[in-house]
Coordinates of C-alpha atoms in Angstrom, one line a residue:
X1 CA 21.6 33.1 23.6
X2 CA 20.8 31.9 27.1
X3 CA 19.5 28.3 27.7
X4 CA 17.4 29.4 30.7
X5 CA 16.0 32.4 32.4
X6 CA 18.1 33.9 35.2
X7 CA 18.1 31.6 38.2
X8 CA 19.6 31.9 41.7
X9 CA 23.3 31.2 41.2
X10 CA 25.0 28.5 43.3
X11 CA 28.7 29.2 44.1
X12 CA 31.0 27.7 41.6
X13 CA 33.8 25.6 43.1
X14 CA 37.3 26.7 42.1
X15 CA 39.8 24.2 40.8
X16 CA 42.0 23.2 38.0
X17 CA 40.5 23.1 34.5
X18 CA 40.2 19.7 33.0
X19 CA 40.0 19.5 29.2
X20 CA 37.1 17.6 27.9
X21 CA 37.4 14.6 25.5
X22 CA 37.8 15.4 21.9
X23 CA 34.7 14.8 19.8
X24 CA 36.5 12.4 17.5
X25 CA 37.6 10.3 20.5
X26 CA 34.0 9.8 21.6
X27 CA 32.5 6.6 20.3
X28 CA 29.1 6.8 22.0
X29 CA 26.6 9.4 23.3
X30 CA 27.5 8.8 27.0
X31 CA 31.1 9.7 26.4
X32 CA 30.2 12.8 24.5
X33 CA 27.8 14.0 27.2
X34 CA 30.4 13.4 29.9
X35 CA 32.8 15.6 28.0
X36 CA 30.1 18.2 27.5
X37 CA 29.2 18.3 31.2
X38 CA 32.9 18.4 32.2
X39 CA 33.2 21.6 30.0
X40 CA 30.1 23.1 31.7
X41 CA 31.5 22.3 35.2
X42 CA 34.8 23.9 34.4
X43 CA 33.1 26.9 32.6
X44 CA 35.4 25.9 29.7
X45 CA 33.8 27.4 26.6
X46 CA 36.8 26.4 24.4
X47 CA 36.3 22.8 25.5
X48 CA 32.6 23.1 25.0
X49 CA 33.2 24.1 21.4
X50 CA 35.0 20.9 20.9
X51 CA 32.1 18.7 21.6
X52 CA 29.0 20.8 20.7
X53 CA 27.7 22.0 17.4
X54 CA 27.9 25.7 16.7
X55 CA 24.2 26.1 17.3
X56 CA 24.3 24.5 20.7
X57 CA 27.5 26.3 21.6
X58 CA 25.8 29.7 20.8
X59 CA 22.8 28.7 22.9
X60 CA 24.8 28.3 26.1
X61 CA 27.5 30.9 25.6
X62 CA 26.6 34.6 26.2
X63 CA 27.4 37.6 24.1
X64 CA 30.6 38.3 26.1
X65 CA 32.0 34.9 25.4
X66 CA 31.3 33.3 28.8
X67 CA 29.1 30.3 29.7
X68 CA 25.6 31.3 30.5
X69 CA 25.3 31.9 34.3
X70 CA 22.1 29.8 34.6
X71 CA 24.3 26.7 34.2
X72 CA 26.6 27.8 37.0
X73 CA 24.9 25.6 39.6
X74 CA 26.1 22.5 37.8
X75 CA 29.6 23.1 39.0
X76 CA 28.5 22.6 42.6
X77 CA 28.0 18.9 41.8
X78 CA 31.6 18.5 40.9
X79 CA 33.4 16.7 38.1
X80 CA 31.3 14.0 36.2
X81 CA 32.4 10.4 37.1
X82 CA 30.0 8.4 35.0
X83 CA 27.1 8.7 32.6
X84 CA 24.2 6.2 32.3
X85 CA 21.8 6.4 29.4
X86 CA 18.4 5.6 30.9
X87 CA 16.2 6.0 27.8
X88 CA 16.5 6.6 24.1
X89 CA 14.0 7.4 21.4
X90 CA 14.7 7.4 17.7
X91 CA 13.0 10.0 15.4
X92 CA 13.3 10.3 11.6
X93 CA 16.3 12.7 11.8
X94 CA 17.9 12.0 15.2
X95 CA 17.9 10.0 18.4
X96 CA 17.1 11.6 21.8
X97 CA 18.7 10.3 24.9
X98 CA 17.8 10.7 28.6
X99 CA 20.8 10.3 30.9
X100 CA 21.9 10.4 34.5
X101 CA 25.3 11.9 35.2
X102 CA 27.0 10.9 38.5
X103 CA 29.3 13.7 39.8
X104 CA 31.7 13.7 42.7
X105 CA 29.1 15.5 44.8
X106 CA 25.7 14.4 43.4
X107 CA 23.8 13.6 40.3
X108 CA 22.3 15.6 37.4
X109 CA 19.7 14.5 34.8
X110 CA 19.9 15.4 31.1
X111 CA 18.0 15.1 27.9
X112 CA 20.2 15.5 24.8
X113 CA 20.7 14.5 21.2
X114 CA 23.7 14.3 18.9
X115 CA 24.0 16.1 15.5
X116 CA 23.4 14.2 12.2
X117 CA 27.1 13.1 12.2
X118 CA 26.8 11.6 15.6
X119 CA 30.1 13.3 16.6
X120 CA 28.9 16.3 18.5
X121 CA 26.1 17.3 21.0
X122 CA 23.4 18.9 18.9
X123 CA 21.1 19.9 21.9
X124 CA 21.4 19.3 25.7
X125 CA 19.1 20.4 28.5
X126 CA 19.9 19.8 32.2
X127 CA 16.8 18.8 34.0
X128 CA 18.3 19.2 37.5
X129 CA 17.9 22.8 38.5
X130 CA 16.9 24.9 41.4
X131 CA 13.9 25.8 39.2
X132 CA 13.5 23.0 36.6
X133 CA 10.2 24.4 35.5
X134 CA 12.0 27.6 34.5
X135 CA 13.9 26.0 31.6
X136 CA 13.3 28.1 28.6
X137 CA 12.6 25.3 26.1
X138 CA 12.2 27.7 23.2
X139 CA 16.0 28.4 23.5
X140 CA 17.0 24.8 24.1
X141 CA 18.1 24.0 20.5
X142 CA 15.3 21.4 20.1
X143 CA 13.5 23.6 17.7
X144 CA 10.9 25.0 20.0
X145 CA 9.6 28.5 19.2
X146 CA 7.4 30.9 21.1
X147 CA 4.2 31.7 19.4
X148 CA 4.1 35.4 20.4
X149 CA 5.9 37.5 23.0
X150 CA 3.0 39.2 24.6
X151 CA 3.6 38.3 28.3
X152 CA 2.1 36.3 31.1
X153 CA 3.8 34.1 33.6
X154 CA 3.6 30.6 34.9
X155 CA 5.6 29.8 38.1
X156 CA 7.4 33.1 37.7
X157 CA 8.5 32.3 34.1
X158 CA 7.5 34.7 31.4
X159 CA 5.7 32.9 28.6
X160 CA 3.9 33.9 25.4
X161 CA 0.1 34.3 25.7
X162 CA -1.7 32.7 22.8
X163 CA -5.1 33.9 23.7
X164 CA -4.6 37.4 25.1
X165 CA -6.5 39.0 22.3
X166 CA -9.1 36.3 21.7
X167 CA -11.2 36.7 24.8
X168 CA -10.3 33.1 25.5
X169 CA -11.1 31.0 28.6
X170 CA -8.5 28.9 30.4
X171 CA -9.1 25.9 32.6
X172 CA -8.4 26.3 36.3
X173 CA -6.2 29.1 37.6
X174 CA -3.8 29.3 34.6
X175 CA -3.6 32.8 33.1
X176 CA -1.6 31.8 30.1
X177 CA -0.1 28.8 28.3
X178 CA 2.5 28.6 25.5
X179 CA 0.9 26.0 23.3
X180 CA 3.7 24.9 21.0
X181 CA 2.8 22.1 18.5
X182 CA 6.3 22.1 16.9
X183 CA 7.2 18.6 15.7
X184 CA 10.6 18.9 17.4
X185 CA 9.0 19.4 20.9
X186 CA 11.3 16.7 22.3
X187 CA 12.4 18.2 25.6
X188 CA 8.9 19.0 26.6
X189 CA 7.7 15.5 25.9
X190 CA 10.4 13.9 27.9
X191 CA 10.4 16.1 30.9
X192 CA 6.7 16.8 31.3
X193 CA 5.2 13.7 29.5
X194 CA 2.7 16.0 27.8
X195 CA 0.9 15.9 24.5
X196 CA -0.4 19.1 23.0
X197 CA -3.0 19.2 20.2
X198 CA -5.8 21.3 18.7
X199 CA -9.5 20.5 18.7
X200 CA -12.5 21.4 16.7
X201 CA -16.0 20.5 17.9
X202 CA -19.6 20.9 17.1
X203 CA -20.6 20.2 20.7
X204 CA -22.4 22.9 22.7
X205 CA -20.0 24.5 25.3
X206 CA -21.1 23.8 28.9
X207 CA -22.3 26.8 30.8
X208 CA -19.1 27.6 32.7
X209 CA -17.0 30.7 32.7
X210 CA -13.8 29.1 34.0
X211 CA -13.3 25.9 32.2
X212 CA -13.2 24.3 28.8
X213 CA -16.1 21.8 28.9
X214 CA -18.7 20.5 26.4
X215 CA -22.0 18.6 26.6
X216 CA -23.1 16.1 24.1
X217 CA -25.7 18.5 22.7
X218 CA -25.2 19.6 19.1
X219 CA -24.3 23.2 18.4
X220 CA -24.7 25.0 15.0
X221 CA -21.3 26.7 15.3
X222 CA -17.9 25.1 15.6
X223 CA -15.7 25.7 18.6
X224 CA -11.9 25.8 18.4
X225 CA -9.3 25.2 21.1
X226 CA -6.2 23.5 22.3
X227 CA -5.5 21.1 25.1
X228 CA -2.5 19.6 26.9
X229 CA -2.8 16.0 28.4
X230 CA -0.2 14.5 30.7
X231 CA 0.7 10.9 30.1
X232 CA 1.4 8.9 33.4
X233 CA 4.7 7.3 34.1
X234 CA 3.2 3.8 34.3
X235 CA 1.4 4.2 30.9
X236 CA 1.3 1.0 28.8
X237 CA 0.9 1.3 25.1
X238 CA -2.7 1.3 24.0
X239 CA -4.2 2.0 27.4
X240 CA -5.9 5.1 28.7
X241 CA -5.2 4.8 32.5
X242 CA -7.9 6.6 34.5
X243 CA -9.0 6.4 38.1
X244 CA -11.1 3.3 38.8
X245 CA -14.7 3.8 39.7
X246 CA -17.6 1.6 40.9
X247 CA -21.1 2.3 39.6
X248 CA -24.3 0.6 40.5
X249 CA -26.9 1.4 37.8
X250 CA -26.2 5.1 37.2
X251 CA -24.9 5.9 40.7
X252 CA -21.2 6.2 41.2
X253 CA -20.4 4.7 44.6
X254 CA -16.6 5.0 44.5
X255 CA -13.9 6.7 42.4
X256 CA -10.2 6.3 42.9
X257 CA -8.3 9.5 43.7
X258 CA -6.6 11.2 40.7
X259 CA -2.9 10.5 40.6
X260 CA -0.9 12.1 37.8
X261 CA 1.8 9.4 38.0
X262 CA -0.8 6.7 37.4
X263 CA -3.6 8.4 35.4
X264 CA -4.1 10.5 32.3
X265 CA -4.8 14.1 33.3
X266 CA -6.0 17.2 31.5
X267 CA -3.4 19.8 32.4
X268 CA -4.5 22.7 30.3
X269 CA -7.3 23.6 28.0
X270 CA -8.3 26.8 26.2
X271 CA -10.9 28.0 23.8
X272 CA -9.4 29.7 20.7
X273 CA -11.0 32.1 18.4
X274 CA -11.0 30.8 14.9
X275 CA -8.5 33.5 14.0
X276 CA -6.1 32.3 16.7
X277 CA -6.6 28.7 15.6
X278 CA -5.6 29.7 12.1
X279 CA -2.6 31.8 13.3
X280 CA -1.4 28.9 15.5
X281 CA -1.4 26.5 12.6
X282 CA 0.3 29.0 10.2
X283 CA 3.0 29.8 12.9
X284 CA 4.3 26.3 12.9
X285 CA 3.9 25.7 9.2
X286 CA 3.2 21.9 9.4
X287 CA 2.9 20.2 6.0
X288 CA 1.2 17.1 7.4
X289 CA -1.8 16.8 9.7
X290 CA -3.6 13.9 11.3
X291 CA -7.3 14.4 12.1
X292 CA -8.8 11.9 14.6
X293 CA -12.5 11.4 14.6
X294 CA -13.7 9.4 17.7
X295 CA -16.6 6.9 17.9
X296 CA -20.0 6.9 19.5
X297 CA -20.5 6.9 23.3
X298 CA -17.6 9.2 23.9
X299 CA -17.7 12.3 26.1
X300 CA -15.4 15.2 25.2
X301 CA -13.0 14.0 27.8
X302 CA -13.0 10.5 26.5
X303 CA -12.1 11.7 23.0
X304 CA -9.4 14.0 24.4
X305 CA -7.7 11.2 26.3
X306 CA -8.0 8.6 23.5
X307 CA -6.5 11.1 21.1
X308 CA -3.6 11.9 23.5
X309 CA -2.9 8.2 24.0
X310 CA -2.6 7.5 20.3
X311 CA -0.5 10.6 19.6
X312 CA 1.9 9.6 22.4
X313 CA 2.1 5.9 21.4
X314 CA 2.4 6.8 17.7
X315 CA 5.0 9.5 18.6
X316 CA 3.2 11.6 16.0
X317 CA 5.3 14.5 14.7
X318 CA 2.9 16.4 12.4
X319 CA -0.1 18.7 13.3
X320 CA -2.6 16.7 15.5
X321 CA -6.2 17.8 15.4
X322 CA -9.1 16.2 17.2
X323 CA -12.5 16.5 15.6
X324 CA -14.9 16.0 18.5
X325 CA -18.5 15.6 17.3
X326 CA -21.5 15.6 19.6
X327 CA -22.0 12.2 21.2
X328 CA -23.7 12.0 24.5
X329 CA -21.4 9.3 25.9
X330 CA -24.2 7.7 27.9
X331 CA -24.1 4.2 26.5
X332 CA -26.0 2.1 23.9
X333 CA -29.3 3.7 24.8
X334 CA -28.2 6.9 23.1
X335 CA -27.1 5.1 19.9
X336 CA -29.8 6.7 17.8
X337 CA -29.0 10.2 19.0
X338 CA -25.3 9.7 18.3
X339 CA -26.0 8.4 14.8
X340 CA -28.0 11.6 14.0
X341 CA -25.2 13.6 15.5
X342 CA -22.7 11.9 13.2
X343 CA -24.8 13.0 10.2
X344 CA -25.1 16.5 11.7
X345 CA -21.2 16.7 12.0
X346 CA -20.4 16.1 8.3
X347 CA -20.4 19.7 7.3
X348 CA -18.1 20.6 10.2
X349 CA -15.6 17.9 9.4
X350 CA -15.4 19.0 5.7
X351 CA -15.0 22.6 6.8
X352 CA -12.0 21.6 9.0
X353 CA -10.4 19.7 6.2
X354 CA -10.9 22.6 3.8
X355 CA -9.5 25.1 6.3
X356 CA -6.3 23.0 6.8
X357 CA -5.8 22.3 3.1
X358 CA -7.0 25.4 1.3
X359 CA -6.5 28.2 3.9
X360 CA -3.6 27.1 6.1
X361 CA -1.2 25.4 3.7
X362 CA -1.3 21.8 5.0
X363 CA -0.2 19.7 2.1
X364 CA -1.0 16.2 3.3
X365 CA -4.0 15.3 5.5
X366 CA -4.4 11.9 7.1
X367 CA -7.7 10.9 8.8
X368 CA -8.1 8.3 11.4
X369 CA -11.8 7.5 12.2
X370 CA -13.1 5.1 14.8
X371 CA -16.4 3.3 15.1
X372 CA -19.3 5.7 14.3
X373 CA -16.8 8.4 13.5
X374 CA -16.5 6.7 10.2
X375 CA -20.1 7.7 9.4
X376 CA -19.0 11.3 9.8
X377 CA -16.0 10.8 7.6
X378 CA -17.1 8.4 4.9
X379 CA -20.4 10.1 4.3
X380 CA -18.9 13.6 4.3
X381 CA -16.0 12.7 2.0
X382 CA -18.1 10.7 -0.5
X383 CA -20.4 13.6 -0.9
X384 CA -17.6 16.1 -1.2
X385 CA -15.9 13.9 -3.8
X386 CA -18.7 14.9 -6.2
X387 CA -18.1 18.7 -6.1
X388 CA -16.0 20.6 -8.6
X389 CA -13.0 21.1 -6.2
X390 CA -13.1 18.4 -3.6
X391 CA -10.7 18.0 -0.7
X392 CA -7.8 15.5 -1.0
X393 CA -7.0 13.0 1.7
X394 CA -3.7 11.1 1.8
X395 CA -4.2 8.2 4.2
X396 CA -7.7 7.3 5.4
X397 CA -7.7 4.8 8.2
X398 CA -11.1 3.3 9.2
X399 CA -11.0 1.4 12.5
X400 CA -13.9 -0.8 13.3
X401 CA -16.3 1.3 11.1
X402 CA -19.9 1.3 12.4
X403 CA -21.4 1.6 8.9
X404 CA -23.9 -0.6 7.1
X405 CA -21.8 -2.9 5.0
X406 CA -23.4 -2.5 1.6
X407 CA -23.5 1.3 1.8
X408 CA -19.8 1.2 2.8
X409 CA -18.9 -0.9 -0.2
X410 CA -20.6 1.7 -2.5
X411 CA -18.9 4.6 -0.9
X412 CA -15.3 3.2 -1.2
X413 CA -14.9 3.6 -5.0
X414 CA -16.2 7.2 -4.7
X415 CA -13.7 7.9 -1.9
X416 CA -10.9 6.5 -4.0
X417 CA -11.2 9.6 -6.3
X418 CA -10.0 11.9 -3.5
X419 CA -8.0 9.5 -1.3
X420 CA -4.5 8.1 -1.9
X421 CA -4.7 5.1 0.4
X422 CA -7.5 3.5 2.4
X423 CA -7.0 1.0 5.3
X424 CA -9.8 -0.9 7.1
X425 CA -9.1 -2.5 10.5
X426 CA -11.9 -5.1 11.2
X427 CA -12.6 -7.4 14.1
X428 CA -15.2 -10.1 14.8
X429 CA -14.5 -9.7 18.5
X430 CA -16.0 -6.2 18.6
X431 CA -19.1 -6.7 20.7
X432 CA -20.1 -3.1 20.3
X433 CA -20.4 -3.6 16.5
X434 CA -22.4 -6.7 17.1
X435 CA -24.8 -4.7 19.3
X436 CA -25.0 -2.1 16.6
X437 CA -25.8 -4.7 13.9
X438 CA -28.8 -5.8 16.1
X439 CA -30.0 -2.3 16.5
X440 CA -29.6 -1.5 12.8
X441 CA -30.6 -5.0 11.6
X442 CA -27.7 -4.9 9.1
X443 CA -24.1 -6.1 9.2
X444 CA -21.5 -3.6 9.9
X445 CA -18.4 -2.8 7.8
X446 CA -16.0 -3.2 10.7
X447 CA -17.1 -6.8 11.6
X448 CA -15.6 -10.0 10.3
X449 CA -18.4 -12.5 9.6
X450 CA -17.8 -16.2 8.8
X451 CA -17.3 -15.3 5.1
X452 CA -14.6 -12.8 6.0
X453 CA -14.3 -9.0 6.2
X454 CA -15.1 -6.4 3.6
X455 CA -12.7 -6.7 0.7
X456 CA -12.5 -4.3 -2.2
X457 CA -9.9 -3.5 -4.9
X458 CA -9.5 0.0 -3.6
X459 CA -9.2 -1.0 0.1
X460 CA -6.5 -2.6 2.2
X461 CA -8.3 -4.8 4.7
X462 CA -6.7 -6.1 7.9
X463 CA -8.4 -8.5 10.3
X464 CA -7.3 -7.7 13.9
X465 CA -9.6 -10.2 15.6
X466 CA -6.8 -12.3 17.1
X467 CA -5.2 -9.4 18.9
X468 CA -7.6 -9.8 21.8
X469 CA -10.4 -7.8 23.5
X470 CA -10.9 -4.7 25.5
X471 CA -11.8 -4.0 29.1
X472 CA -15.3 -4.9 30.2
X473 CA -15.5 -7.1 27.1
X474 CA -16.7 -4.2 24.9
X475 CA -13.7 -4.6 22.6
X476 CA -14.4 -1.4 20.8
X477 CA -10.9 0.1 20.9
X478 CA -8.9 -2.9 19.9
X479 CA -7.2 -0.8 17.2
X480 CA -5.8 1.6 19.9
X481 CA -5.1 -0.9 22.6
X482 CA -2.6 -3.2 21.1
X483 CA 1.1 -2.5 20.5
X484 CA 1.1 -4.4 17.2
X485 CA -1.7 -2.3 15.7
X486 CA -0.1 0.9 16.9
X487 CA 3.2 -0.2 15.3
X488 CA 1.4 -0.9 12.1
X489 CA -0.3 2.5 12.2
X490 CA 3.0 4.3 12.7
X491 CA 4.6 2.6 9.7
X492 CA 1.5 3.5 7.7
X493 CA 1.3 7.1 8.7
X494 CA 5.0 7.9 9.1
X495 CA 6.6 5.9 6.4
X496 CA 3.6 5.4 4.0
X497 CA 4.5 1.7 3.8
X498 CA 2.0 -0.8 2.1
X499 CA 0.9 -4.0 3.9
X500 CA 2.3 -6.2 5.1
X501 CA 4.2 -3.8 7.4
X502 CA 4.8 -6.3 10.2
X503 CA 5.9 -9.9 10.4
X504 CA 2.6 -10.8 12.3
X505 CA 0.5 -9.8 9.3
X506 CA -0.2 -12.7 6.8
X507 CA -2.2 -12.9 3.6
X508 CA -5.5 -14.7 3.5
X509 CA -5.6 -17.1 1.9
X510 CA -2.0 -18.2 1.9
X511 CA 0.0 -18.4 -1.4
X512 CA -0.2 -19.7 -4.1
X513 CA -3.9 -18.6 -3.9
X514 CA -4.6 -14.9 -4.6
X515 CA -4.8 -12.8 -1.4
X516 CA -8.2 -11.4 -0.4
X517 CA -7.1 -9.5 2.8
X518 CA -4.5 -9.4 5.6
X519 CA -4.8 -10.9 9.1
X520 CA -2.8 -10.5 12.3
X521 CA -1.7 -13.9 13.5

């Protein structure tokens, strides 16, 4: 099965055949990759078989027993002299390495992983190519699969068209896009630094025929879709790097030019029919999903970028879904409108959870709600918990919840009936919550007053006040803007570990007194 589509072939230099290193002689990934590349350079399929798994061997050797000709250009670089591992990322079942290979006549770049034994190459993709964008990742051995084979091209490469039958709209000039949310989408993440996820929203679509855009106005019908966000090379954990702007009152006087290497960018977006949304989820058969529900004062773009940042930083491997409810995103003056919109969004949120759980076979659903997004989630779930067949939530994470404290306390025992685990991240540094408490005239559940945060038997409370503040002093995304919090979230969502998950988290009060809650120190 070929690794790539047919490419222009560079002449293969003739020379003596050098045997690659034996797999059992290779003590590290770099040595194995060098042996693998040497076999490719020499078109030595027998040597390749010594260092690659049978699955990878079959992916690069054609039916006639020869090496796929799309790799022929590598021979022009000459024999490999040295291999330098430039990056590695460990997943639950394997570790992916990014490497530079120095040849006698140039350099090639690779992304690869070893098999479970660590003795053979399990997958390898050469990133240096006359047409690097033409790499057929669904044949790379990383587990990528095409959704449908209906046609369409991007940069001359034939790709599946997810929305051909759905009357869908794409952003910009793209005619088709193979949205593949497979959890093993490693090659794509490394080479393109892209995050793909689905969205469901009750926002009213903006009046445009060529783009995926939404206003903050409520809409009685849900819209479904998918987006791809590119993460910039200079990204720092917890940040959403965007072009800087200068506003005086409501007038924007200056905006920095978009630079994809420095800023988050929306690369692709598409509306999906509800039927295509369902088919996409079924196609990939995810058993775990994470629904992110954003806070108030978020435009659709704000929510998309924040969700992408968290998915990238968490290295999330399940099915990611953004529930984008209809906030105006125009500041604290629209707080009342956004609160009403949160109540309006409850039915849509429950419908999404029911769809994933009852119709699409997702066995474990985690929910991460931020700020006023918790009003959507907590109110919807506490109501649904009282019906005959309620939904079931595995992990419910409530970050800086903008809910009235006493009402929140009453809702938690009800939520416990349908939730396996509940975590509250609270902060006294959250100025937006303080402003909310002034508007609402009641304390907020995400705050940490002098007597301490909300503590309940059913709830795991973590005070994150000492982790610092946010840009412009608004502090309202502390949970997503600190490496420690993201590490804690990853351990909670990936490994289902109880607190304390990190050494920075300590009980309050300290032993021998009984713990009331946890606090980052």
